Short mmCIF file of C-alpha atoms in Angstrom, two decimals:
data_model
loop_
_atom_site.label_atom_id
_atom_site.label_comp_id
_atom_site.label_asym_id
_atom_site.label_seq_id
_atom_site.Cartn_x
_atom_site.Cartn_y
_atom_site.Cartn_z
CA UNK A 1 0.00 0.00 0.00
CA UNK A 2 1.28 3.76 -0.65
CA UNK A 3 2.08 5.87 1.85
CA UNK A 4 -1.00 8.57 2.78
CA UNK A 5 -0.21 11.96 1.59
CA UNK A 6 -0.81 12.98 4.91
CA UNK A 7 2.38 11.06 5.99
CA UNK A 8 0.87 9.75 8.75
CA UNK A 9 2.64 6.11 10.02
CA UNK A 10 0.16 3.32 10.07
CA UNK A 11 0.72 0.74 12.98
CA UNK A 12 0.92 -3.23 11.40
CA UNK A 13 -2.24 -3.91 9.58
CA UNK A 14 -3.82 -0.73 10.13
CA UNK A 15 -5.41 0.15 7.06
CA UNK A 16 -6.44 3.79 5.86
CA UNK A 17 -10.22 3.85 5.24
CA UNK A 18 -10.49 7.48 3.90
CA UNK A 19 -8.09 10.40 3.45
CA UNK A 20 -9.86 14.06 3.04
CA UNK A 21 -7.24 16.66 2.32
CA UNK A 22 -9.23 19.72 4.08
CA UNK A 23 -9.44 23.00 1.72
CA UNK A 24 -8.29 25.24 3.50
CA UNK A 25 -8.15 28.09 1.02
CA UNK A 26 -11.28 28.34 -0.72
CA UNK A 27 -14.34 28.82 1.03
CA UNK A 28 -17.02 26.88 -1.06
CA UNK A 29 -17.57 24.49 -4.30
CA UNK A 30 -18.12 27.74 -6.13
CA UNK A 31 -15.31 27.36 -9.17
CA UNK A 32 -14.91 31.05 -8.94
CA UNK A 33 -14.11 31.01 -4.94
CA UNK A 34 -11.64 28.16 -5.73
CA UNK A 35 -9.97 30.48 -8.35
CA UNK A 36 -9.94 32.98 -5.83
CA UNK A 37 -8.26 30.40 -3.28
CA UNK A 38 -5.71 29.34 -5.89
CA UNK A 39 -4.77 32.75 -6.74
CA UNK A 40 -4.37 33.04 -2.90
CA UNK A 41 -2.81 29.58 -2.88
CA UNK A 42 -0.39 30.30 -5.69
CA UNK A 43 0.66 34.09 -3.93
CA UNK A 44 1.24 32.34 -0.19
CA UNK A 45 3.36 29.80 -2.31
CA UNK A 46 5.31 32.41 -3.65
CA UNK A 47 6.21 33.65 -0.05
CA UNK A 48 6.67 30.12 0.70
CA UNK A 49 4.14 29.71 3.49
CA UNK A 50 1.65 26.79 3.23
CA UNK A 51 -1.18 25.28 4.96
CA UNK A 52 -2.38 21.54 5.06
CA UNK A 53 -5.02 19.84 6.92
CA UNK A 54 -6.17 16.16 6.68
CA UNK A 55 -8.78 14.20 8.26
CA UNK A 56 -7.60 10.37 8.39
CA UNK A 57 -10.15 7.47 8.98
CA UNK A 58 -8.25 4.60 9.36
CA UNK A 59 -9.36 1.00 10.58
CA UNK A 60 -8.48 1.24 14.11
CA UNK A 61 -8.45 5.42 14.26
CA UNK A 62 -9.21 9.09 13.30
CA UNK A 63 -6.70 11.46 13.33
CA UNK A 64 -6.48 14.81 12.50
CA UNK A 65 -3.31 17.01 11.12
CA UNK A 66 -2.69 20.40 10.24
CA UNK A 67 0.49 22.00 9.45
CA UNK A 68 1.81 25.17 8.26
CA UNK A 69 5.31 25.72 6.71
CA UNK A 70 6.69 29.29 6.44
CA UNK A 71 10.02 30.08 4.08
CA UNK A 72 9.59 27.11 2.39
CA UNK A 73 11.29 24.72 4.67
CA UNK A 74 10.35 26.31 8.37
CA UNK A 75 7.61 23.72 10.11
CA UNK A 76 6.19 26.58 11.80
CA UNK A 77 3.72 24.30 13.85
CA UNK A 78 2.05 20.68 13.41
CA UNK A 79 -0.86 19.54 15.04
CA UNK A 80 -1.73 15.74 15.47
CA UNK A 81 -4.81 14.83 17.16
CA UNK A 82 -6.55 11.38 17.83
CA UNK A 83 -10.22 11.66 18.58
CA UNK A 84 -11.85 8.67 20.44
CA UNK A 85 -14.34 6.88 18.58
CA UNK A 86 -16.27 6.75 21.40
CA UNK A 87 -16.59 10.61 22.22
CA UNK A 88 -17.79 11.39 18.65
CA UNK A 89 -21.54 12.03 19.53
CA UNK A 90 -22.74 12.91 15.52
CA UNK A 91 -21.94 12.87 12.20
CA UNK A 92 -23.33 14.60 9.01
CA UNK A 93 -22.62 17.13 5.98
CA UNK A 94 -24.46 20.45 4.88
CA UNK A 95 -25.14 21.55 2.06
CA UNK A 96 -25.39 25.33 1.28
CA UNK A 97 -25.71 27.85 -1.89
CA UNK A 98 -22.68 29.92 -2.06
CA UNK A 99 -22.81 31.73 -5.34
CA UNK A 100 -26.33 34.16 -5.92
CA UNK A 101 -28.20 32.16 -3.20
CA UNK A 102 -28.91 29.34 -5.04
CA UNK A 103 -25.90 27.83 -7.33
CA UNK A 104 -23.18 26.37 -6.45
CA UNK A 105 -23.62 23.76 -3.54
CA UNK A 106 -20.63 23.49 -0.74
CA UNK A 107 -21.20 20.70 1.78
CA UNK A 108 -19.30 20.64 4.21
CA UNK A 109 -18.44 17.58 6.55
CA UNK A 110 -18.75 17.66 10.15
CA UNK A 111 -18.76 15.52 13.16
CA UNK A 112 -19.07 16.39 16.90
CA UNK A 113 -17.22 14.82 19.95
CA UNK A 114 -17.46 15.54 23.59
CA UNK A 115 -14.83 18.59 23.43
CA UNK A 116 -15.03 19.58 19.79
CA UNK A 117 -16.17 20.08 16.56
CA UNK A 118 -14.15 19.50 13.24
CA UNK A 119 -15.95 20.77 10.23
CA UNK A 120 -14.30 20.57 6.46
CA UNK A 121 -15.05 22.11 3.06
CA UNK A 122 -15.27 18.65 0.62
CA UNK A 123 -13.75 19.98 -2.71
CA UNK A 124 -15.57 18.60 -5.53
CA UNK A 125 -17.68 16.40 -4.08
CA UNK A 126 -21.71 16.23 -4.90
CA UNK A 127 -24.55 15.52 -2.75
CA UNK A 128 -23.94 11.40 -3.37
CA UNK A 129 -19.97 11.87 -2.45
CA UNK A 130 -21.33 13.39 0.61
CA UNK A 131 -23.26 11.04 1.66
CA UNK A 132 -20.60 7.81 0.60
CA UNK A 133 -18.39 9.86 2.95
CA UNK A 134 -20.48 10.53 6.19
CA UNK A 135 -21.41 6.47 5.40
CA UNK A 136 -17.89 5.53 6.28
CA UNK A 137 -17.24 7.71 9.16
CA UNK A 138 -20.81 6.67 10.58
CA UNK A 139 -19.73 2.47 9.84
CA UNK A 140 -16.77 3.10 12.03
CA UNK A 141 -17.95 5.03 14.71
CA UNK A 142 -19.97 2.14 15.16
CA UNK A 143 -17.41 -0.81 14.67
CA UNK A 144 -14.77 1.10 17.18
CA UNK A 145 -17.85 1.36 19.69
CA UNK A 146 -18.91 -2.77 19.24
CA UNK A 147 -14.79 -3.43 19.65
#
């Protein structure tokens, strides 16, 4: 198996389930706001500062990273987080109009756990991706609380 782009380490026969790289320059579906976000993208770049997030679903966890780079080559911080299966309370997407009130659909995944909640932009993805997506989280929420 390739390794995740999020370069997270899996433990021996840990599998990854789902990867979601989280947009975090654009602010909706909208093709012009993700212009806007690569034009913002492509200028932070250029500076050399850079953002990533991920949301990893793996067999046996869910972790979350974000990390931002500055000059290129500086890790100017990392964040790693494991949330407990058993603390996430619900799961679920939105779906809302972003361009003139009523094109463009953004949904939007979130879940909430005892001390948080992680909401994510999913670039490109339609009403059906949406729901294929909140399926998987919701399957193993449920196997990690049976284990």
């Amino acid at each position: 198996m390739s390794k995740p782009k999020s370069g997270i380490v899996l433990s021996e026969g840990e599998e990854v389930i789902l990867e979601l790289e989280a947009e975090l320059w654009a602010s909706s579906s909208n093709p012009i706001a993700q212009f806007f976000g690569s034009i913002l993208r492509i200028i932070y770049m250029i500076l050399g500062c850079t953002r990533k997030g991920y949301i990893v679903l793996t067999n046996e966890r869910l972790v979350e990273i974000a990390q931002t780079r500055l000059c290129y080559v500086f890790n100017s911080s990392k964040a790693v987080k494991y949330v407990l299966p058993a603390s996430i309370k619900e799961v679920g997407y939105t779906k809302e109009a972003t361009c003139c009130g009523c094109f463009c659909q953004a949904y939007t995944l979130y879940y909430d756990a005892f001390t948080q909640r992680t909401a994510i932009l999913l670039k490109g993805e339609d009403e059906k991706g949406a729901q294929r997506i909140v399926d998987e989280f919701y399957r193993f929420i449920q196997f990690a609380n049976k284990k």
